[in-house]
Amino acid sequence: MKAIIIYSLALAALTSCAKSEEVTTPDNPTPLQPKEIHISAAIEASAQTKAVTRDAVTLTGPIDGNTDIEGIQFLRKNATNSDFSNGVLSFDGATLVTGKRTATNASSGGGDITFATVQTYDQKENKNAYFVAYYPVRENSSSSDNTATWTIDGKTDILYAERYDAGSYTSITSGSTMTFKHALAQIRVICKGATGAAQDVIDDVWGKITKIEIETKAKATYTYATQKFAYEVNSQSPETTDKLPLLGSNYQALTTEGVQIPADITAAGANDNNGDDGAIAAGMFAPDDNESSTAPIKLTITTKKDNAETTSGPIEVQLMNGSNENAAFVSGKKHTVTLTFNSKEKNITVTKTEVAAWGTGYTGTGSVTPKENDSSQGS
């Protein structure tokens, strides 16, 4: 009899413990059911030439919405208004979750985010679920410093999404999308011979282009607390800038034998290293830290003829908005530079610059919704 009483007491204790872990409210003693968080994401102004190829691990070239993006790093923080300081919510110590954005397609829209670990709303305190995100996976191995750092290589598009409010358990956000932006500035360089110069003359004076370099900063760091980027020179560089090579317009390395400087720019598209705009080289690099600055960018050109190399530069390129307004080298924009190679003597002239939107852009399906079986509970 004593053994039966002890067993009954133990069973009652276990039952009580199990019930205490279920989420209930005074007005609703029935346990609340979890609600999964669903997010759709857009890619801001992101298009590319059709010549761009893709790497199986990290995508190469400007990212568009027509390719699955795997390995996106999401930071999640549950918060209320009191957690904000001057409108900023720090993500220091936030939960890091890996996710994937599905490709945009004509039939279903696409753009949905799939988390490696299912995300549900906060049931106990009903706090809002906030997310920020970045891509690709950061290089530094420890999350204790609350930053993400990358070495800029010219071919990797660094994306980030600003703070997104997915709503709370009782008030789910709908009708909006998380938007990924580009942290780097895109540059494309078109090269052509002087007007009226024959191809064989240009070849005889210059040979072929083997390298185009830009003076820039090779390190990008994203800080969780502020969700801002900073750009620095390589720690091993004694200079104030790094010199990084541009790639071909297909975002592969320029061929070792070099690229011909076309006499007729309309024929440039026939070259394997050229995109539809006739560019010979392209890349994505650190923007000017000071967005109000209109300082010129600096390019260095290396040409090779009969095994002899010639270096020209640095060539100062003043970017322009239209015909008479200086422009900055800014993130999320495409900067196109046209260089003309003189056919009588070895000098290079900047004949045109253009600052434009990165590309067309791709949207997501556009809403954050609860699961079908609990859609009546969200708003």
Tab-separated table of C-alpha atoms in Angstrom:
chain	number	residue	atom	x	y	z
A	1	MET	CA	0.000	0.000	0.000
A	2	LYS	CA	2.835	2.394	0.880
A	3	ALA	CA	4.486	1.664	-2.476
A	4	ILE	CA	1.257	2.479	-4.330
A	5	ILE	CA	0.950	5.859	-2.552
A	6	ILE	CA	4.568	6.800	-3.382
A	7	TYR	CA	4.039	5.846	-7.050
A	8	SER	CA	0.834	7.937	-7.227
A	9	LEU	CA	2.586	10.974	-5.757
A	10	ALA	CA	5.470	10.661	-8.251
A	11	LEU	CA	3.059	10.381	-11.178
A	12	ALA	CA	1.178	13.473	-9.999
A	13	ALA	CA	4.439	15.426	-9.744
A	14	LEU	CA	5.460	14.476	-13.290
A	15	THR	CA	2.048	15.446	-14.633
A	16	SER	CA	2.205	18.820	-12.850
A	17	CYS	CA	5.705	19.492	-14.229
A	18	ALA	CA	4.669	18.673	-17.790
A	19	LYS	CA	1.678	21.005	-17.595
A	20	SER	CA	3.774	23.880	-16.234
A	21	GLU	CA	5.890	23.822	-19.388
A	22	GLU	CA	2.877	24.347	-21.646
A	23	VAL	CA	2.192	27.986	-22.550
A	24	THR	CA	-1.200	29.202	-21.342
A	25	THR	CA	-2.804	32.524	-20.417
A	26	PRO	CA	-5.339	33.386	-17.670
A	27	ASP	CA	-7.992	34.040	-20.304
A	28	ASN	CA	-7.079	30.964	-22.305
A	29	PRO	CA	-6.147	27.982	-20.145
A	30	THR	CA	-5.888	25.817	-23.272
A	31	PRO	CA	-2.197	25.437	-24.247
A	32	LEU	CA	-1.188	27.755	-27.118
A	33	GLN	CA	0.077	26.105	-30.283
A	34	PRO	CA	3.407	27.213	-31.801
A	35	LYS	CA	3.264	29.449	-34.875
A	36	GLU	CA	6.048	29.093	-37.406
A	37	ILE	CA	7.649	32.235	-38.827
A	38	HIS	CA	7.531	32.510	-42.626
A	39	ILE	CA	9.591	35.139	-44.457
A	40	SER	CA	9.843	36.088	-48.117
A	41	ALA	CA	12.861	38.096	-49.302
A	42	ALA	CA	13.568	40.400	-52.231
A	43	ILE	CA	16.933	41.152	-53.851
A	44	GLU	CA	17.306	44.895	-54.381
A	45	ALA	CA	18.227	46.013	-57.921
A	46	SER	CA	20.143	42.867	-58.714
A	47	ALA	CA	20.708	41.747	-62.267
A	48	GLN	CA	23.717	40.529	-64.176
A	49	THR	CA	24.982	39.820	-67.662
A	50	LYS	CA	24.020	36.406	-68.958
A	51	ALA	CA	27.694	35.492	-69.239
A	52	VAL	CA	28.150	35.167	-65.464
A	53	THR	CA	28.857	31.650	-64.233
A	54	ARG	CA	28.095	30.194	-60.825
A	55	ASP	CA	30.221	28.492	-58.218
A	56	ALA	CA	28.679	25.545	-56.350
A	57	VAL	CA	29.662	26.811	-52.882
A	58	THR	CA	29.698	30.616	-52.940
A	59	LEU	CA	27.927	32.360	-55.803
A	60	THR	CA	30.201	34.194	-58.237
A	61	GLY	CA	29.285	37.567	-59.699
A	62	PRO	CA	26.375	39.916	-58.940
A	63	ILE	CA	23.598	37.870	-57.334
A	64	ASP	CA	20.140	37.872	-58.891
A	65	GLY	CA	16.858	36.436	-57.747
A	66	ASN	CA	16.914	33.571	-60.240
A	67	THR	CA	19.443	31.538	-58.268
A	68	ASP	CA	18.934	29.742	-54.953
A	69	ILE	CA	21.010	31.448	-52.258
A	70	GLU	CA	22.168	28.951	-49.647
A	71	GLY	CA	24.063	29.655	-46.447
A	72	ILE	CA	22.457	33.007	-45.626
A	73	GLN	CA	23.213	33.949	-42.035
A	74	PHE	CA	20.222	35.309	-40.113
A	75	LEU	CA	20.467	36.985	-36.711
A	76	ARG	CA	17.287	36.794	-34.665
A	77	LYS	CA	16.358	38.783	-31.596
A	78	ASN	CA	13.056	38.866	-29.696
A	79	ALA	CA	12.468	42.396	-28.431
A	80	THR	CA	10.015	45.070	-27.358
A	81	ASN	CA	10.177	48.842	-27.814
A	82	SER	CA	12.118	49.190	-24.562
A	83	ASP	CA	15.009	47.206	-26.065
A	84	PHE	CA	15.705	49.920	-28.652
A	85	SER	CA	18.198	52.740	-28.072
A	86	ASN	CA	17.697	55.827	-30.251
A	87	GLY	CA	15.901	53.682	-32.785
A	88	VAL	CA	18.683	51.057	-32.931
A	89	LEU	CA	18.262	47.461	-31.812
A	90	SER	CA	21.575	45.803	-31.007
A	91	PHE	CA	21.948	42.238	-32.245
A	92	ASP	CA	24.911	41.511	-29.982
A	93	GLY	CA	24.497	37.974	-28.688
A	94	ALA	CA	21.610	37.302	-31.075
A	95	THR	CA	20.732	33.773	-32.166
A	96	LEU	CA	22.471	32.895	-35.452
A	97	VAL	CA	20.362	30.816	-37.853
A	98	THR	CA	21.296	29.588	-41.326
A	99	GLY	CA	18.737	29.826	-44.098
A	100	LYS	CA	18.164	29.551	-47.839
A	101	ARG	CA	16.324	31.829	-50.267
A	102	THR	CA	14.591	29.981	-53.077
A	103	ALA	CA	15.004	31.245	-56.614
A	104	THR	CA	12.516	33.658	-58.105
A	105	ASN	CA	10.486	32.103	-60.897
A	106	ALA	CA	7.689	33.257	-63.142
A	107	SER	CA	5.112	30.688	-62.043
A	108	SER	CA	5.213	30.918	-58.236
A	109	GLY	CA	7.219	34.049	-57.489
A	110	GLY	CA	9.747	32.378	-55.201
A	111	GLY	CA	11.875	34.283	-52.730
A	112	ASP	CA	10.763	32.265	-49.707
A	113	ILE	CA	13.205	31.729	-46.859
A	114	THR	CA	13.708	28.227	-45.455
A	115	PHE	CA	15.478	28.146	-42.089
A	116	ALA	CA	17.744	25.231	-41.194
A	117	THR	CA	16.068	25.320	-37.769
A	118	VAL	CA	12.345	26.062	-37.758
A	119	GLN	CA	11.639	29.490	-36.258
A	120	THR	CA	8.528	30.052	-34.150
A	121	TYR	CA	7.099	33.119	-32.434
A	122	ASP	CA	7.674	33.894	-28.767
A	123	GLN	CA	4.627	32.521	-26.967
A	124	LYS	CA	5.507	33.319	-23.346
A	125	GLU	CA	6.283	37.042	-23.577
A	126	ASN	CA	4.775	37.754	-27.005
A	127	LYS	CA	7.868	39.750	-28.068
A	128	ASN	CA	8.332	40.710	-31.687
A	129	ALA	CA	10.761	38.609	-33.737
A	130	TYR	CA	13.373	40.817	-35.407
A	131	PHE	CA	15.822	39.589	-38.055
A	132	VAL	CA	18.848	40.928	-39.880
A	133	ALA	CA	20.876	38.866	-42.329
A	134	TYR	CA	24.046	38.703	-44.373
A	135	TYR	CA	25.642	36.554	-47.084
A	136	PRO	CA	28.015	34.758	-47.595
A	137	VAL	CA	29.148	32.975	-44.439
A	138	ARG	CA	31.645	35.152	-42.593
A	139	GLU	CA	35.300	34.240	-42.489
A	140	ASN	CA	36.003	34.658	-38.788
A	141	SER	CA	35.250	31.462	-36.891
A	142	SER	CA	33.983	32.777	-33.543
A	143	SER	CA	30.710	34.636	-32.982
A	144	SER	CA	31.830	36.051	-29.631
A	145	ASP	CA	33.067	39.289	-31.222
A	146	ASN	CA	29.621	40.002	-32.717
A	147	THR	CA	31.010	40.921	-36.119
A	148	ALA	CA	31.285	39.327	-39.540
A	149	THR	CA	34.402	39.911	-41.642
A	150	TRP	CA	35.197	39.148	-45.280
A	151	THR	CA	38.201	39.578	-47.571
A	152	ILE	CA	36.939	41.305	-50.700
A	153	ASP	CA	37.933	39.385	-53.840
A	154	GLY	CA	36.047	41.340	-56.508
A	155	LYS	CA	33.847	38.411	-57.533
A	156	THR	CA	31.765	37.789	-54.392
A	157	ASP	CA	28.610	39.827	-53.890
A	158	ILE	CA	28.199	40.587	-50.175
A	159	LEU	CA	24.507	40.938	-49.339
A	160	TYR	CA	22.817	42.181	-46.191
A	161	ALA	CA	19.253	42.728	-45.007
A	162	GLU	CA	18.413	45.550	-42.646
A	163	ARG	CA	16.283	44.997	-39.561
A	164	TYR	CA	13.046	43.220	-40.377
A	165	ASP	CA	10.120	42.952	-37.973
A	166	ALA	CA	8.262	39.656	-38.466
A	167	GLY	CA	5.700	40.601	-35.834
A	168	SER	CA	4.674	38.732	-32.699
A	169	TYR	CA	2.631	35.680	-31.777
A	170	THR	CA	-0.568	37.715	-31.579
A	171	SER	CA	0.249	40.194	-34.362
A	172	ILE	CA	2.025	38.604	-37.310
A	173	THR	CA	3.462	40.967	-39.920
A	174	SER	CA	1.921	40.621	-43.364
A	175	GLY	CA	2.209	42.352	-46.704
A	176	SER	CA	5.925	43.156	-46.590
A	177	THR	CA	9.211	41.502	-47.491
A	178	MET	CA	12.729	41.439	-46.153
A	179	THR	CA	15.014	43.131	-48.696
A	180	PHE	CA	18.633	42.196	-49.356
A	181	LYS	CA	20.956	45.008	-50.419
A	182	HIS	CA	24.467	45.028	-51.885
A	183	ALA	CA	27.275	46.046	-49.516
A	184	LEU	CA	29.796	46.622	-52.306
A	185	ALA	CA	30.071	48.937	-55.313
A	186	GLN	CA	30.076	47.406	-58.781
A	187	ILE	CA	32.462	48.614	-61.482
A	188	ARG	CA	32.632	47.723	-65.163
A	189	VAL	CA	35.420	48.957	-67.460
A	190	ILE	CA	34.969	49.381	-71.207
A	191	CYS	CA	38.170	49.782	-73.227
A	192	LYS	CA	38.396	50.931	-76.832
A	193	GLY	CA	40.843	52.303	-79.316
A	194	ALA	CA	40.883	55.924	-80.458
A	195	THR	CA	38.259	56.923	-83.009
A	196	GLY	CA	39.293	55.961	-86.529
A	197	ALA	CA	42.266	53.835	-85.455
A	198	ALA	CA	42.578	50.464	-87.169
A	199	GLN	CA	42.736	47.302	-85.074
A	200	ASP	CA	46.246	46.387	-86.202
A	201	VAL	CA	47.497	49.859	-85.216
A	202	ILE	CA	46.052	49.566	-81.723
A	203	ASP	CA	47.505	46.071	-81.381
A	204	ASP	CA	50.909	47.315	-82.484
A	205	VAL	CA	50.961	50.203	-79.987
A	206	TRP	CA	49.466	48.468	-76.959
A	207	GLY	CA	49.428	44.725	-77.368
A	208	LYS	CA	46.821	43.239	-75.002
A	209	ILE	CA	45.480	44.112	-71.569
A	210	THR	CA	46.630	41.592	-68.945
A	211	LYS	CA	45.505	43.338	-65.775
A	212	ILE	CA	43.279	46.156	-64.530
A	213	GLU	CA	43.581	47.055	-60.838
A	214	ILE	CA	41.667	49.386	-58.539
A	215	GLU	CA	42.924	51.158	-55.423
A	216	THR	CA	40.496	50.144	-52.708
A	217	LYS	CA	40.138	48.476	-49.311
A	218	ALA	CA	40.260	44.704	-49.125
A	219	LYS	CA	38.412	44.039	-45.872
A	220	ALA	CA	34.707	44.421	-45.013
A	221	THR	CA	33.375	44.121	-41.449
A	222	TYR	CA	29.711	44.000	-40.425
A	223	THR	CA	28.911	44.880	-36.797
A	224	TYR	CA	25.943	43.187	-35.129
A	225	ALA	CA	25.254	46.053	-32.714
A	226	THR	CA	24.773	48.730	-35.383
A	227	GLN	CA	24.200	46.597	-38.508
A	228	LYS	CA	26.701	48.816	-40.317
A	229	PHE	CA	29.659	48.002	-42.597
A	230	ALA	CA	33.189	49.315	-42.262
A	231	TYR	CA	35.928	48.877	-44.862
A	232	GLU	CA	39.632	48.609	-44.072
A	233	VAL	CA	42.908	47.844	-45.784
A	234	ASN	CA	44.410	44.397	-45.412
A	235	SER	CA	46.102	44.147	-42.001
A	236	GLN	CA	49.387	43.234	-43.690
A	237	SER	CA	49.356	46.229	-46.006
A	238	PRO	CA	51.393	49.302	-44.970
A	239	GLU	CA	49.467	51.491	-47.430
A	240	THR	CA	46.222	53.404	-46.975
A	241	THR	CA	44.676	51.428	-49.824
A	242	ASP	CA	44.981	47.956	-51.309
A	243	LYS	CA	45.366	47.329	-55.029
A	244	LEU	CA	42.978	44.607	-56.187
A	245	PRO	CA	42.567	43.146	-59.704
A	246	LEU	CA	39.334	43.335	-61.651
A	247	LEU	CA	38.065	40.171	-63.298
A	248	GLY	CA	36.661	39.574	-66.750
A	249	SER	CA	33.049	40.574	-67.287
A	250	ASN	CA	32.050	36.953	-66.711
A	251	TYR	CA	33.652	37.258	-63.241
A	252	GLN	CA	36.386	34.794	-64.111
A	253	ALA	CA	40.056	35.811	-64.103
A	254	LEU	CA	41.374	37.577	-67.194
A	255	THR	CA	43.175	35.186	-69.512
A	256	THR	CA	46.952	35.023	-69.151
A	257	GLU	CA	47.459	35.907	-72.801
A	258	GLY	CA	45.504	39.109	-72.270
A	259	VAL	CA	42.466	40.787	-73.809
A	260	GLN	CA	42.506	42.690	-77.062
A	261	ILE	CA	41.612	46.392	-77.018
A	262	PRO	CA	38.863	46.609	-79.649
A	263	ALA	CA	38.979	49.247	-82.360
A	264	ASP	CA	35.203	49.117	-82.701
A	265	ILE	CA	33.399	48.941	-79.372
A	266	THR	CA	30.350	47.363	-81.002
A	267	ALA	CA	32.484	44.312	-81.764
A	268	ALA	CA	33.639	43.906	-78.166
A	269	GLY	CA	30.803	41.578	-77.231
A	270	ALA	CA	32.409	38.860	-79.318
A	271	ASN	CA	35.254	38.556	-76.799
A	272	ASP	CA	34.814	35.828	-74.182
A	273	ASN	CA	35.761	38.260	-71.402
A	274	ASN	CA	33.116	40.798	-72.360
A	275	GLY	CA	29.538	41.276	-71.250
A	276	ASP	CA	26.659	42.706	-73.267
A	277	ASP	CA	27.836	46.279	-72.628
A	278	GLY	CA	31.231	45.620	-74.214
A	279	ALA	CA	33.104	45.780	-70.905
A	280	ILE	CA	36.475	44.037	-70.682
A	281	ALA	CA	36.686	43.909	-66.878
A	282	ALA	CA	34.378	44.057	-63.866
A	283	GLY	CA	34.358	43.617	-60.125
A	284	MET	CA	32.664	44.429	-56.816
A	285	PHE	CA	34.702	46.409	-54.302
A	286	ALA	CA	34.501	48.523	-51.151
A	287	PRO	CA	32.569	51.758	-51.659
A	288	ASP	CA	33.781	55.134	-50.482
A	289	ASP	CA	33.196	55.221	-46.700
A	290	ASN	CA	32.083	58.832	-46.991
A	291	GLU	CA	28.949	58.784	-49.163
A	292	SER	CA	29.131	62.550	-49.623
A	293	SER	CA	32.660	62.249	-51.009
A	294	THR	CA	33.147	62.559	-54.750
A	295	ALA	CA	36.824	61.653	-54.780
A	296	PRO	CA	37.936	59.933	-57.988
A	297	ILE	CA	38.667	56.215	-58.108
A	298	LYS	CA	42.105	55.120	-59.303
A	299	LEU	CA	42.798	52.411	-61.876
A	300	THR	CA	46.074	50.915	-63.061
A	301	ILE	CA	46.275	49.203	-66.470
A	302	THR	CA	48.913	46.625	-67.422
A	303	THR	CA	49.404	45.817	-71.110
A	304	LYS	CA	51.725	43.301	-72.741
A	305	LYS	CA	53.298	43.246	-76.211
A	306	ASP	CA	56.032	40.884	-77.339
A	307	ASN	CA	56.555	39.728	-73.728
A	308	ALA	CA	57.203	43.306	-72.600
A	309	GLU	CA	54.784	44.732	-70.015
A	310	THR	CA	53.772	48.375	-69.666
A	311	THR	CA	51.977	49.786	-66.615
A	312	SER	CA	49.814	52.870	-67.043
A	313	GLY	CA	48.494	54.730	-64.043
A	314	PRO	CA	47.182	55.252	-61.584
A	315	ILE	CA	44.499	56.784	-63.792
A	316	GLU	CA	42.167	59.029	-61.821
A	317	VAL	CA	38.553	58.453	-62.839
A	318	GLN	CA	36.072	61.107	-61.778
A	319	LEU	CA	32.648	59.488	-61.731
A	320	MET	CA	29.798	61.647	-62.975
A	321	ASN	CA	26.033	61.826	-62.512
A	322	GLY	CA	25.060	63.110	-65.913
A	323	SER	CA	27.375	65.580	-67.618
A	324	ASN	CA	28.356	68.007	-64.870
A	325	GLU	CA	27.808	66.545	-61.401
A	326	ASN	CA	30.555	64.604	-59.643
A	327	ALA	CA	29.465	61.303	-58.129
A	328	ALA	CA	30.739	58.944	-55.431
A	329	PHE	CA	31.690	55.272	-55.653
A	330	VAL	CA	28.772	53.930	-53.622
A	331	SER	CA	27.413	50.557	-52.564
A	332	GLY	CA	24.487	49.088	-54.476
A	333	LYS	CA	25.307	51.012	-57.674
A	334	LYS	CA	26.902	50.045	-60.990
A	335	HIS	CA	29.720	52.336	-62.108
A	336	THR	CA	30.712	52.047	-65.755
A	337	VAL	CA	33.975	53.587	-66.978
A	338	THR	CA	35.014	53.948	-70.617
A	339	LEU	CA	38.747	54.232	-71.331
A	340	THR	CA	40.106	55.268	-74.730
A	341	PHE	CA	43.578	54.073	-75.736
A	342	ASN	CA	45.438	56.515	-77.970
A	343	SER	CA	46.811	54.915	-81.133
A	344	LYS	CA	49.709	57.322	-81.715
A	345	GLU	CA	51.300	57.392	-78.293
A	346	LYS	CA	50.779	55.443	-75.089
A	347	ASN	CA	48.259	57.421	-73.104
A	348	ILE	CA	44.800	56.562	-71.849
A	349	THR	CA	41.876	58.975	-71.598
A	350	VAL	CA	38.740	58.624	-69.487
A	351	THR	CA	36.066	59.400	-72.070
A	352	LYS	CA	32.878	58.488	-70.211
A	353	THR	CA	31.585	57.443	-66.807
A	354	GLU	CA	28.115	56.400	-65.730
A	355	VAL	CA	26.523	55.659	-62.352
A	356	ALA	CA	23.354	53.595	-62.555
A	357	ALA	CA	21.177	51.175	-60.614
A	358	TRP	CA	22.824	47.817	-59.921
A	359	GLY	CA	20.287	46.032	-62.071
A	360	THR	CA	16.628	45.189	-62.384
A	361	GLY	CA	15.963	43.626	-58.991
A	362	TYR	CA	13.832	40.653	-58.016
A	363	THR	CA	11.049	40.524	-55.502
A	364	GLY	CA	9.814	37.815	-53.218
A	365	THR	CA	6.232	36.619	-52.858
A	366	GLY	CA	5.677	39.466	-50.458
A	367	SER	CA	4.275	38.377	-47.118
A	368	VAL	CA	4.964	36.851	-43.756
A	369	THR	CA	2.139	34.460	-42.939
A	370	PRO	CA	1.243	31.890	-40.307
A	371	LYS	CA	0.811	28.241	-41.214
A	372	GLU	CA	-2.399	27.323	-43.017
A	373	ASN	CA	-3.741	25.506	-39.994
A	374	ASP	CA	-3.520	28.594	-37.770
A	375	SER	CA	-4.101	31.390	-40.303
A	376	SER	CA	-7.171	32.567	-38.482
A	377	GLN	CA	-5.078	33.447	-35.443
A	378	GLY	CA	-2.653	35.826	-37.217
A	379	SER	CA	-3.163	39.313	-38.523
